[in-house]
PDB file of C-alpha atoms in Angstrom:
ATOM      1  CA  UNK A 151     130.914  86.115 167.647  1.00  0.00           C
ATOM      2  CA  UNK A 152     131.607  82.444 167.938  1.00  0.00           C
ATOM      3  CA  UNK A 153     134.621  81.440 169.874  1.00  0.00           C
ATOM      4  CA  UNK A 154     137.141  79.672 167.500  1.00  0.00           C
ATOM      5  CA  UNK A 155     139.611  77.234 169.194  1.00  0.00           C
ATOM      6  CA  UNK A 156     142.813  77.240 167.372  1.00  0.00           C
ATOM      7  CA  UNK A 157     143.756  73.985 165.776  1.00  0.00           C
ATOM      8  CA  UNK A 158     147.657  73.439 165.639  1.00  0.00           C
ATOM      9  CA  UNK A 159     149.028  72.371 162.560  1.00  0.00           C
ATOM     10  CA  UNK A 160     150.672  68.791 162.984  1.00  0.00           C
ATOM     11  CA  UNK A 161     154.240  67.750 161.725  1.00  0.00           C
ATOM     12  CA  UNK A 162     152.776  65.428 159.108  1.00  0.00           C
ATOM     13  CA  UNK A 163     150.477  68.208 157.716  1.00  0.00           C
ATOM     14  CA  UNK A 164     153.697  70.405 157.223  1.00  0.00           C
ATOM     15  CA  UNK A 165     155.464  67.443 155.704  1.00  0.00           C
ATOM     16  CA  UNK A 166     152.513  66.909 153.413  1.00  0.00           C
ATOM     17  CA  UNK A 167     152.992  70.494 152.312  1.00  0.00           C
ATOM     18  CA  UNK A 168     156.468  70.086 151.547  1.00  0.00           C
ATOM     19  CA  UNK A 169     155.687  67.585 148.943  1.00  0.00           C
ATOM     20  CA  UNK A 170     153.580  70.357 147.138  1.00  0.00           C
ATOM     21  CA  UNK A 171     156.812  72.528 147.439  1.00  0.00           C
ATOM     22  CA  UNK A 172     158.573  69.769 145.566  1.00  0.00           C
ATOM     23  CA  UNK A 173     155.791  69.640 143.077  1.00  0.00           C
ATOM     24  CA  UNK A 174     155.750  73.500 142.561  1.00  0.00           C
ATOM     25  CA  UNK A 175     159.514  73.387 142.148  1.00  0.00           C
ATOM     26  CA  UNK A 176     159.014  70.748 139.403  1.00  0.00           C
ATOM     27  CA  UNK A 177     156.255  72.950 137.869  1.00  0.00           C
ATOM     28  CA  UNK A 178     158.676  76.019 137.537  1.00  0.00           C
ATOM     29  CA  UNK A 179     161.084  74.025 135.848  1.00  0.00           C
ATOM     30  CA  UNK A 180     158.706  73.648 133.102  1.00  0.00           C
ATOM     31  CA  UNK A 181     158.995  77.499 132.435  1.00  0.00           C
ATOM     32  CA  UNK A 182     162.841  77.288 132.532  1.00  0.00           C
ATOM     33  CA  UNK A 183     163.625  75.283 129.354  1.00  0.00           C
ATOM     34  CA  UNK A 184     165.579  76.354 126.262  1.00  0.00           C
ATOM     35  CA  UNK A 185     162.663  77.293 124.287  1.00  0.00           C
ATOM     36  CA  UNK A 186     159.718  78.895 125.968  1.00  0.00           C
ATOM     37  CA  UNK A 187     156.544  77.836 124.226  1.00  0.00           C
ATOM     38  CA  UNK A 188     152.732  78.301 124.696  1.00  0.00           C
ATOM     39  CA  UNK A 189     152.296  74.715 125.533  1.00  0.00           C
ATOM     40  CA  UNK A 190     154.950  75.060 128.410  1.00  0.00           C
ATOM     41  CA  UNK A 191     152.658  77.823 129.808  1.00  0.00           C
ATOM     42  CA  UNK A 192     149.384  75.972 129.450  1.00  0.00           C
ATOM     43  CA  UNK A 193     151.028  72.916 131.102  1.00  0.00           C
ATOM     44  CA  UNK A 194     152.159  75.009 133.974  1.00  0.00           C
ATOM     45  CA  UNK A 195     148.914  76.786 134.488  1.00  0.00           C
ATOM     46  CA  UNK A 196     146.873  73.589 134.232  1.00  0.00           C
ATOM     47  CA  UNK A 197     149.162  71.335 136.423  1.00  0.00           C
ATOM     48  CA  UNK A 198     149.374  74.384 139.017  1.00  0.00           C
ATOM     49  CA  UNK A 199     145.524  74.479 139.259  1.00  0.00           C
ATOM     50  CA  UNK A 200     145.465  70.572 139.483  1.00  0.00           C
ATOM     51  CA  UNK A 201     148.055  70.325 142.133  1.00  0.00           C
ATOM     52  CA  UNK A 202     146.594  73.093 144.257  1.00  0.00           C
ATOM     53  CA  UNK A 203     143.052  71.867 144.056  1.00  0.00           C
ATOM     54  CA  UNK A 204     144.361  68.677 145.431  1.00  0.00           C
ATOM     55  CA  UNK A 205     145.972  70.598 148.222  1.00  0.00           C
ATOM     56  CA  UNK A 206     142.848  72.484 148.969  1.00  0.00           C
ATOM     57  CA  UNK A 207     140.644  69.404 149.273  1.00  0.00           C
ATOM     58  CA  UNK A 208     143.051  67.892 151.716  1.00  0.00           C
ATOM     59  CA  UNK A 209     143.351  70.963 153.628  1.00  0.00           C
ATOM     60  CA  UNK A 210     139.602  71.191 153.959  1.00  0.00           C
ATOM     61  CA  UNK A 211     139.420  67.770 155.133  1.00  0.00           C
ATOM     62  CA  UNK A 212     142.081  68.202 157.867  1.00  0.00           C
ATOM     63  CA  UNK A 213     140.893  71.715 158.807  1.00  0.00           C
ATOM     64  CA  UNK A 214     137.336  70.581 159.360  1.00  0.00           C
ATOM     65  CA  UNK A 215     137.318  66.978 160.101  1.00  0.00           C
ATOM     66  CA  UNK A 216     140.999  65.825 160.787  1.00  0.00           C
ATOM     67  CA  UNK A 217     141.807  64.408 164.111  1.00  0.00           C
ATOM     68  CA  UNK A 218     145.515  63.559 163.772  1.00  0.00           C
ATOM     69  CA  UNK A 219     144.887  59.869 164.323  1.00  0.00           C
ATOM     70  CA  UNK A 220     146.030  56.771 162.266  1.00  0.00           C
ATOM     71  CA  UNK A 221     143.195  57.353 159.614  1.00  0.00           C
ATOM     72  CA  UNK A 222     144.760  60.853 158.853  1.00  0.00           C
ATOM     73  CA  UNK A 223     148.445  59.928 159.057  1.00  0.00           C
ATOM     74  CA  UNK A 224     148.330  56.749 156.984  1.00  0.00           C
ATOM     75  CA  UNK A 225     146.311  58.355 154.054  1.00  0.00           C
ATOM     76  CA  UNK A 226     148.368  61.513 154.041  1.00  0.00           C
ATOM     77  CA  UNK A 227     151.651  59.435 153.663  1.00  0.00           C
ATOM     78  CA  UNK A 228     149.770  57.573 150.693  1.00  0.00           C
ATOM     79  CA  UNK A 229     148.675  61.043 149.310  1.00  0.00           C
ATOM     80  CA  UNK A 230     152.406  62.208 149.544  1.00  0.00           C
ATOM     81  CA  UNK A 231     153.739  59.339 147.392  1.00  0.00           C
ATOM     82  CA  UNK A 232     151.116  60.221 144.705  1.00  0.00           C
ATOM     83  CA  UNK A 233     152.010  63.933 144.619  1.00  0.00           C
ATOM     84  CA  UNK A 234     155.655  62.793 144.604  1.00  0.00           C
ATOM     85  CA  UNK A 235     155.106  60.750 141.658  1.00  0.00           C
ATOM     86  CA  UNK A 236     153.441  63.665 139.969  1.00  0.00           C
ATOM     87  CA  UNK A 237     156.308  65.886 140.539  1.00  0.00           C
ATOM     88  CA  UNK A 238     158.746  63.195 139.486  1.00  0.00           C
ATOM     89  CA  UNK A 239     156.941  62.776 136.005  1.00  0.00           C
ATOM     90  CA  UNK A 240     156.447  66.458 135.034  1.00  0.00           C
ATOM     91  CA  UNK A 241     157.681  67.397 131.630  1.00  0.00           C
ATOM     92  CA  UNK A 242     157.452  70.138 129.219  1.00  0.00           C
ATOM     93  CA  UNK A 243     156.988  67.659 126.419  1.00  0.00           C
ATOM     94  CA  UNK A 244     153.993  65.549 127.362  1.00  0.00           C
ATOM     95  CA  UNK A 245     153.171  62.285 125.568  1.00  0.00           C
ATOM     96  CA  UNK A 246     149.873  60.320 125.557  1.00  0.00           C
ATOM     97  CA  UNK A 247     151.310  58.223 128.291  1.00  0.00           C
ATOM     98  CA  UNK A 248     152.090  61.117 130.358  1.00  0.00           C
ATOM     99  CA  UNK A 249     148.544  62.432 130.059  1.00  0.00           C
ATOM    100  CA  UNK A 250     147.263  59.051 130.794  1.00  0.00           C
ATOM    101  CA  UNK A 251     149.517  58.747 133.920  1.00  0.00           C
ATOM    102  CA  UNK A 252     148.575  62.327 135.172  1.00  0.00           C
ATOM    103  CA  UNK A 253     144.873  61.501 134.907  1.00  0.00           C
ATOM    104  CA  UNK A 254     145.264  58.223 136.992  1.00  0.00           C
ATOM    105  CA  UNK A 255     147.359  60.059 139.540  1.00  0.00           C
ATOM    106  CA  UNK A 256     144.872  62.875 139.970  1.00  0.00           C
ATOM    107  CA  UNK A 257     142.144  60.194 140.167  1.00  0.00           C
ATOM    108  CA  UNK A 258     144.236  58.339 142.947  1.00  0.00           C
ATOM    109  CA  UNK A 259     144.974  61.490 144.861  1.00  0.00           C
ATOM    110  CA  UNK A 260     141.458  62.465 144.996  1.00  0.00           C
ATOM    111  CA  UNK A 261     140.413  59.006 145.876  1.00  0.00           C
ATOM    112  CA  UNK A 262     142.739  58.948 148.878  1.00  0.00           C
ATOM    113  CA  UNK A 263     140.956  62.162 150.133  1.00  0.00           C
ATOM    114  CA  UNK A 264     137.749  60.400 149.492  1.00  0.00           C
ATOM    115  CA  UNK A 265     138.923  57.571 151.481  1.00  0.00           C
ATOM    116  CA  UNK A 266     139.819  59.746 154.330  1.00  0.00           C
ATOM    117  CA  UNK A 267     136.182  61.204 154.248  1.00  0.00           C
ATOM    118  CA  UNK A 268     134.630  57.942 154.160  1.00  0.00           C
ATOM    119  CA  UNK A 269     136.900  56.525 156.979  1.00  0.00           C
ATOM    120  CA  UNK A 270     136.295  59.568 159.151  1.00  0.00           C
ATOM    121  CA  UNK A 271     132.473  59.431 158.321  1.00  0.00           C
ATOM    122  CA  UNK A 272     132.358  55.983 159.265  1.00  0.00           C
ATOM    123  CA  UNK A 273     133.999  56.508 162.579  1.00  0.00           C
ATOM    124  CA  UNK A 274     132.302  59.903 163.406  1.00  0.00           C
ATOM    125  CA  UNK A 275     129.031  59.903 161.433  1.00  0.00           C
ATOM    126  CA  UNK A 276     127.696  61.587 158.275  1.00  0.00           C
ATOM    127  CA  UNK A 277     126.318  64.952 158.417  1.00  0.00           C
ATOM    128  CA  UNK A 278     125.203  67.199 155.580  1.00  0.00           C
ATOM    129  CA  UNK A 279     128.334  69.148 155.341  1.00  0.00           C
ATOM    130  CA  UNK A 280     130.460  65.939 155.348  1.00  0.00           C
ATOM    131  CA  UNK A 281     128.123  64.364 152.626  1.00  0.00           C
ATOM    132  CA  UNK A 282     128.613  67.468 150.505  1.00  0.00           C
ATOM    133  CA  UNK A 283     132.264  67.020 150.498  1.00  0.00           C
ATOM    134  CA  UNK A 284     132.046  63.226 149.743  1.00  0.00           C
ATOM    135  CA  UNK A 285     129.533  64.075 146.685  1.00  0.00           C
ATOM    136  CA  UNK A 286     132.121  66.556 145.362  1.00  0.00           C
ATOM    137  CA  UNK A 287     134.869  64.114 145.678  1.00  0.00           C
ATOM    138  CA  UNK A 288     132.896  61.153 144.372  1.00  0.00           C
ATOM    139  CA  UNK A 289     132.118  63.302 141.099  1.00  0.00           C
ATOM    140  CA  UNK A 290     135.831  64.299 140.886  1.00  0.00           C
ATOM    141  CA  UNK A 291     137.197  60.763 141.139  1.00  0.00           C
ATOM    142  CA  UNK A 292     134.637  59.637 138.556  1.00  0.00           C
ATOM    143  CA  UNK A 293     135.585  62.351 136.369  1.00  0.00           C
ATOM    144  CA  UNK A 294     139.423  61.585 136.503  1.00  0.00           C
ATOM    145  CA  UNK A 295     138.616  57.849 136.214  1.00  0.00           C
ATOM    146  CA  UNK A 296     136.839  58.649 132.852  1.00  0.00           C
ATOM    147  CA  UNK A 297     139.532  60.966 131.614  1.00  0.00           C
ATOM    148  CA  UNK A 298     142.040  58.204 132.452  1.00  0.00           C
ATOM    149  CA  UNK A 299     140.215  55.645 130.381  1.00  0.00           C
ATOM    150  CA  UNK A 300     139.793  58.495 127.576  1.00  0.00           C
ATOM    151  CA  UNK A 301     143.647  59.214 127.522  1.00  0.00           C
ATOM    152  CA  UNK A 302     144.596  55.430 127.554  1.00  0.00           C
ATOM    153  CA  UNK A 303     142.230  54.819 124.637  1.00  0.00           C
ATOM    154  CA  UNK A 304     143.270  57.926 122.667  1.00  0.00           C
ATOM    155  CA  UNK A 305     139.798  59.466 123.124  1.00  0.00           C
ATOM    156  CA  UNK A 306     141.320  62.380 124.996  1.00  0.00           C
ATOM    157  CA  UNK A 307     144.318  63.228 122.841  1.00  0.00           C
ATOM    158  CA  UNK A 308     147.384  65.038 123.927  1.00  0.00           C
ATOM    159  CA  UNK A 309     147.091  68.686 123.117  1.00  0.00           C
ATOM    160  CA  UNK A 310     146.578  72.020 124.667  1.00  0.00           C
ATOM    161  CA  UNK A 311     142.913  71.845 125.205  1.00  0.00           C
ATOM    162  CA  UNK A 312     143.358  68.331 127.045  1.00  0.00           C
ATOM    163  CA  UNK A 313     145.344  70.010 129.762  1.00  0.00           C
ATOM    164  CA  UNK A 314     142.618  72.071 130.756  1.00  0.00           C
ATOM    165  CA  UNK A 315     140.468  69.120 132.114  1.00  0.00           C
ATOM    166  CA  UNK A 316     142.063  69.963 135.598  1.00  0.00           C
ATOM    167  CA  UNK A 317     139.822  72.991 135.871  1.00  0.00           C
ATOM    168  CA  UNK A 318     136.730  70.764 135.759  1.00  0.00           C
ATOM    169  CA  UNK A 319     136.964  69.916 139.547  1.00  0.00           C
ATOM    170  CA  UNK A 320     136.841  73.652 140.394  1.00  0.00           C
ATOM    171  CA  UNK A 321     133.401  73.755 138.592  1.00  0.00           C
ATOM    172  CA  UNK A 322     131.936  70.585 140.298  1.00  0.00           C
ATOM    173  CA  UNK A 323     130.818  72.385 143.670  1.00  0.00           C
ATOM    174  CA  UNK A 324     128.772  74.743 141.808  1.00  0.00           C
ATOM    175  CA  UNK A 325     126.522  71.989 140.663  1.00  0.00           C
ATOM    176  CA  UNK A 326     126.119  70.356 143.853  1.00  0.00           C
ATOM    177  CA  UNK A 327     124.322  72.372 146.566  1.00  0.00           C
ATOM    178  CA  UNK A 328     125.028  72.526 150.292  1.00  0.00           C
ATOM    179  CA  UNK A 329     122.246  73.064 152.336  1.00  0.00           C
ATOM    180  CA  UNK A 330     123.820  73.069 155.810  1.00  0.00           C
ATOM    181  CA  UNK A 331     127.351  73.996 156.672  1.00  0.00           C
ATOM    182  CA  UNK A 332     127.604  72.553 160.309  1.00  0.00           C
ATOM    183  CA  UNK A 333     131.063  72.801 160.694  1.00  0.00           C
ATOM    184  CA  UNK A 334     133.001  76.019 159.690  1.00  0.00           C
ATOM    185  CA  UNK A 335     136.620  76.470 158.610  1.00  0.00           C
ATOM    186  CA  UNK A 336     139.035  76.957 161.347  1.00  0.00           C
ATOM    187  CA  UNK A 337     140.735  79.960 160.313  1.00  0.00           C
ATOM    188  CA  UNK A 338     143.818  79.974 162.627  1.00  0.00           C
ATOM    189  CA  UNK A 339     144.782  76.499 161.230  1.00  0.00           C
ATOM    190  CA  UNK A 340     144.030  77.482 157.664  1.00  0.00           C
ATOM    191  CA  UNK A 341     146.178  80.580 158.100  1.00  0.00           C
ATOM    192  CA  UNK A 342     148.983  78.639 159.396  1.00  0.00           C
ATOM    193  CA  UNK A 343     148.739  75.849 156.561  1.00  0.00           C
ATOM    194  CA  UNK A 344     148.819  78.615 153.947  1.00  0.00           C
TER     195      UNK A 344
END
């Protein structure tokens, strides 16, 4: 059995998690309105999946590759602002402008995580595990940039089905194969983050 060294969770990681608490609080507010509708439930589910997938990708990066240096700190602060902007703009009655904004903010949040991977890889080198995550993130950022353009040009119209585009990033890893997982998840760190 391999010896796993516990990786302590830093204060900025915990502060980053608090931004997701703020976003989750905003999401639960969508369910507590005067007239509960199916659209409110669909918005809640899709936004929850979108927000949690951003948290997941950031957590995987910090768990496997993060080193608590300036690269991590500055990019996490930028990510906090993006997630904070999402939580401020959550509404149970979305408009086309809100859909466009959220698609752009998703692209920006994943782009920041991609920047973290790029800067860390440039500093420490790129292995196959690292490149697997980079390929996933590039595909996700391109997807959300396309949906942003689609929403801005009314090709992706506001509606119940449009809210489910947040599920697509969960499917992308199934299409990209990883041949060598050289760095495994640090379970003590992941448990403390959860």
